[in-house]
C-alpha positions as a Python dict, from the first residue, in 0.01 Angstrom:
ca = {
    (1, 'M'): (0, 0, 0),
    (2, 'K'): (299, 116, 207),
    (3, 'L'): (233, 464, 346),
    (4, 'V'): (441, 692, 567),
    (5, 'I'): (257, 964, 758),
    (6, 'F'): (445, 1264, 897),
    (7, 'G'): (274, 1452, 1177),
    (8, 'A'): (104, 1127, 1274),
    (9, 'S'): (69, 1222, 1639),
    (10, 'G'): (-164, 1513, 1561),
    (11, 'P'): (-542, 1461, 1544),
    (12, 'T'): (-552, 1455, 1162),
    (13, 'G'): (-247, 1232, 1142),
    (14, 'R'): (-406, 984, 1379),
    (15, 'Q'): (-723, 983, 1170),
    (16, 'A'): (-528, 913, 852),
    (17, 'T'): (-324, 643, 1026),
    (18, 'E'): (-621, 463, 1176),
    (19, 'Q'): (-826, 476, 857),
    (20, 'A'): (-532, 351, 650),
    (21, 'I'): (-480, 54, 881),
    (22, 'T'): (-852, -26, 872),
    (23, 'E'): (-839, -31, 492),
    (24, 'G'): (-553, -279, 494),
    (25, 'H'): (-254, -55, 424),
    (26, 'S'): (84, -82, 595),
    (27, 'V'): (163, 242, 775),
    (28, 'T'): (476, 402, 917),
    (29, 'A'): (362, 673, 1160),
    (30, 'V'): (632, 933, 1217),
    (31, 'T'): (629, 1118, 1548),
    (32, 'R'): (885, 1281, 1777),
    (33, 'H'): (740, 1090, 2072),
    (34, 'P'): (676, 730, 1960),
    (35, 'E'): (623, 612, 2318),
    (36, 'D'): (310, 827, 2341),
    (37, 'F'): (151, 720, 2013),
    (38, 'P'): (-190, 571, 2102),
    (39, 'L'): (-237, 324, 1815),
    (40, 'R'): (-102, -30, 1790),
    (41, 'H'): (-144, -277, 1504),
    (42, 'A'): (46, -548, 1320),
    (43, 'R'): (52, -330, 1005),
    (44, 'L'): (167, -20, 1194),
    (45, 'R'): (527, 84, 1254),
    (46, 'V'): (576, 385, 1480),
    (47, 'A'): (898, 568, 1391),
    (48, 'G'): (1056, 817, 1626),
    (49, 'A'): (1184, 1101, 1409),
    (50, 'D'): (1191, 1477, 1380),
    (51, 'V'): (1097, 1613, 1038),
    (52, 'L'): (1380, 1865, 1080),
    (53, 'D'): (1632, 1579, 1088),
    (54, 'P'): (1709, 1485, 724),
    (55, 'A'): (1865, 1149, 811),
    (56, 'A'): (1567, 1045, 1023),
    (57, 'V'): (1326, 1152, 749),
    (58, 'E'): (1521, 953, 493),
    (59, 'R'): (1501, 638, 705),
    (60, 'A'): (1124, 679, 740),
    (61, 'V'): (1069, 732, 365),
    (62, 'A'): (1284, 441, 250),
    (63, 'G'): (1075, 156, 113),
    (64, 'Q'): (745, 348, 105),
    (65, 'E'): (504, 385, -186),
    (66, 'A'): (343, 717, -85),
    (67, 'V'): (396, 997, 166),
    (68, 'I'): (130, 1190, 360),
    (69, 'S'): (226, 1504, 552),
    (70, 'T'): (-9, 1641, 817),
    (71, 'L'): (247, 1871, 976),
    (72, 'G'): (96, 2150, 1184),
    (73, 'V'): (204, 2412, 1436),
    (74, 'P'): (8, 2661, 1652),
    (75, 'Y'): (-40, 3023, 1554),
    (76, 'G'): (213, 3257, 1711),
    (77, 'R'): (432, 3560, 1653),
    (78, 'R'): (759, 3377, 1598),
    (79, 'P'): (874, 3287, 1245),
    (80, 'V'): (768, 2939, 1132),
    (81, 'T'): (986, 2711, 918),
    (82, 'V'): (857, 2363, 1007),
    (83, 'Y'): (642, 2333, 694),
    (84, 'S'): (907, 2442, 444),
    (85, 'D'): (1208, 2280, 612),
    (86, 'G'): (1013, 1961, 679),
    (87, 'I'): (883, 1926, 325),
    (88, 'S'): (1231, 1997, 186),
    (89, 'H'): (1367, 1701, 380),
    (90, 'I'): (1070, 1485, 278),
    (91, 'T'): (1098, 1561, -94),
    (92, 'Q'): (1475, 1508, -89),
    (93, 'A'): (1427, 1169, 76),
    (94, 'M'): (1155, 1080, -176),
    (95, 'T'): (1385, 1164, -465),
    (96, 'K'): (1668, 954, -320),
    (97, 'H'): (1446, 650, -266),
    (98, 'G'): (1232, 680, -578),
    (99, 'V'): (903, 751, -396),
    (100, 'R'): (672, 948, -623),
    (101, 'R'): (335, 1011, -453),
    (102, 'L'): (312, 1300, -203),
    (103, 'V'): (2, 1441, -34),
    (104, 'C'): (21, 1725, 217),
    (105, 'V'): (-206, 1968, 402),
    (106, 'T'): (-216, 2348, 396),
    (107, 'S'): (-514, 2582, 428),
    (108, 'T'): (-808, 2700, 223),
    (109, 'V'): (-688, 3055, 297),
    (110, 'L'): (-416, 3001, 37),
    (111, 'F'): (-668, 2991, -246),
    (112, 'G'): (-660, 3370, -223),
    (113, 'A'): (-1032, 3390, -299),
    (114, 'P'): (-1336, 3406, -70),
    (115, 'A'): (-1557, 3103, -20),
    (116, 'P'): (-1867, 3117, -244),
    (117, 'G'): (-2162, 3273, -65),
    (118, 'E'): (-1958, 3388, 235),
    (119, 'T'): (-2079, 3683, 441),
    (120, 'F'): (-1912, 4022, 406),
    (121, 'L'): (-1806, 4018, 772),
    (122, 'F'): (-1621, 3689, 739),
    (123, 'R'): (-1479, 3765, 392),
    (124, 'A'): (-1362, 4120, 461),
    (125, 'V'): (-1286, 4120, 833),
    (126, 'L'): (-1255, 3784, 1011),
    (127, 'E'): (-1064, 3578, 755),
    (128, 'P'): (-813, 3857, 677),
    (129, 'L'): (-761, 3900, 1052),
    (130, 'I'): (-672, 3534, 1084),
    (131, 'A'): (-463, 3517, 765),
    (132, 'R'): (-268, 3841, 801),
    (133, 'T'): (-236, 3881, 1177),
    (134, 'I'): (-311, 3582, 1402),
    (135, 'G'): (-184, 3316, 1161),
    (136, 'R'): (49, 3523, 944),
    (137, 'T'): (373, 3334, 1016),
    (138, 'V'): (204, 2996, 974),
    (139, 'Y'): (51, 3086, 638),
    (140, 'E'): (374, 3240, 514),
    (141, 'D'): (554, 2911, 573),
    (142, 'M'): (266, 2712, 424),
    (143, 'R'): (313, 2916, 107),
    (144, 'R'): (683, 2836, 106),
    (145, 'M'): (597, 2469, 146),
    (146, 'E'): (349, 2483, -142),
    (147, 'R'): (614, 2636, -369),
    (148, 'I'): (865, 2364, -281),
    (149, 'V'): (610, 2092, -350),
    (150, 'S'): (471, 2240, -671),
    (151, 'D'): (822, 2303, -808),
    (152, 'S'): (918, 1941, -751),
    (153, 'D'): (876, 1663, -1006),
    (154, 'H'): (684, 1440, -767),
    (155, 'Q'): (324, 1330, -814),
    (156, 'W'): (191, 1569, -555),
    (157, 'T'): (-147, 1681, -429),
    (158, 'I'): (-191, 1967, -184),
    (159, 'V'): (-509, 1951, 22),
    (160, 'R'): (-621, 2292, 145),
    (161, 'S'): (-853, 2231, 437),
    (162, 'A'): (-1084, 2476, 609),
    (163, 'G'): (-1121, 2528, 985),
    (164, 'L'): (-1076, 2191, 1151),
    (165, 'F'): (-1301, 2022, 1405),
    (166, 'D'): (-1343, 1674, 1548),
    (167, 'A'): (-1611, 1431, 1430),
    (168, 'D'): (-1685, 1068, 1512),
    (169, 'Q'): (-1692, 940, 1156),
    (170, 'V'): (-1631, 1021, 791),
    (171, 'S'): (-1916, 1207, 623),
    (172, 'D'): (-2022, 1261, 263),
    (173, 'Y'): (-1774, 1548, 226),
    (174, 'Q'): (-1702, 1752, -87),
    (175, 'V'): (-1375, 1774, -282),
    (176, 'A'): (-1295, 2025, -558),
    (177, 'T'): (-1000, 2197, -724),
    (178, 'S'): (-1142, 2540, -638),
    (179, 'R'): (-1261, 2686, -310),
    (180, 'L'): (-1585, 2536, -187),
    (181, 'P'): (-1870, 2695, 11),
    (182, 'G'): (-1850, 2657, 387),
    (183, 'R'): (-1595, 2719, 660),
    (184, 'F'): (-1513, 2382, 813),
    (185, 'T'): (-1354, 2041, 754),
    (186, 'S'): (-1374, 1760, 1006),
    (187, 'R'): (-1050, 1582, 1083),
    (188, 'A'): (-1216, 1252, 1000),
    (189, 'D'): (-1304, 1383, 652),
    (190, 'L'): (-962, 1540, 604),
    (191, 'G'): (-786, 1218, 703),
    (192, 'N'): (-1003, 1027, 460),
    (193, 'A'): (-939, 1276, 179),
    (194, 'L'): (-563, 1249, 234),
    (195, 'L'): (-586, 871, 219),
    (196, 'R'): (-798, 878, -99),
    (197, 'Q'): (-546, 1109, -266),
    (198, 'A'): (-239, 911, -155),
    (199, 'T'): (-378, 581, -280),
    (200, 'G'): (-521, 719, -605),
    (201, 'D'): (-427, 949, -891),
    (202, 'R'): (-734, 1165, -946),
    (203, 'H'): (-579, 1503, -850),
    (204, 'V'): (-210, 1468, -930),
    (205, 'R'): (-26, 1803, -935),
    (206, 'A'): (-335, 1986, -813),
    (207, 'F'): (-459, 2190, -518),
    (208, 'V'): (-784, 2058, -375),
    (209, 'D'): (-1035, 2185, -122),
    (210, 'V'): (-1213, 1953, 122),
    (211, 'R'): (-1534, 2064, 290),
    (212, 'T'): (-1759, 1899, 546),
    (213, 'T'): (-2126, 1967, 476),
    (214, 'E'): (-2290, 1770, 758),
    (215, 'G'): (-2287, 1861, 1126),
    (216, 'A'): (-2037, 2147, 1102),
    (217, 'P'): (-2012, 2367, 1415),
    (218, 'S'): (-2046, 2744, 1435),
    (219, 'F'): (-1754, 2972, 1357),
    (220, 'L'): (-1729, 3091, 1719),
    (221, 'D'): (-1723, 2734, 1850),
    (222, 'V'): (-1437, 2638, 1619),
    (223, 'M'): (-1238, 2955, 1691),
    (224, 'R'): (-1273, 2902, 2064),
    (225, 'K'): (-1178, 2535, 2065),
    (226, 'E'): (-958, 2479, 1761),
    (227, 'A'): (-804, 2771, 1578),
    (228, 'L'): (-614, 2923, 1867),
    (229, 'G'): (-479, 2579, 1953),
    (230, 'G'): (-337, 2532, 1603),
    (231, 'R'): (-382, 2156, 1599),
    (232, 'K'): (-359, 1959, 1275),
}
């Protein structure tokens, strides 16, 4: 299958790219700095493009069969528009070139419901602190992106991941259309879930949660290493 991956230079994008190549797909990895992209393969094309440049996005989407977006930006106080502006350009390019399948990443926070079995401290204090203060501008733009995607006529799936961490390999992770128990998703599992969705049709026009159940770190470890860095 011909796949284009936006945000390919991020940790999740690299996971999705590498796994797709391993499975035999042809991949166009979109990054603003193609010279720094660490992967090389005969079935990989590295495209230098900014998702905020409609013409560059259109060139990357042309000829593809499915689109994966792993766009991500760090938490901060400034307004964020990368998610919504980027997905607008992506969906416009998909419409022009007749590409139907779209899979993108947001956050489990957007379910608007606590994780089953979560502690009162996390449910009532820590998660609201992250969602409404530390990550407010990021989540606001993620919501705008979700509205753009869900209002489109594409065959979309939005994957709402939990707190991200690095793992060496894909695990026996869980997928559901409602919020799952647990706080974390490994990037290996998230990359695999994105690939499964992009190459299949099980959750078309649905929001899905992905949760790692094996070897997940503690909340403090993830906050210290990952959340404040904002990496996707």
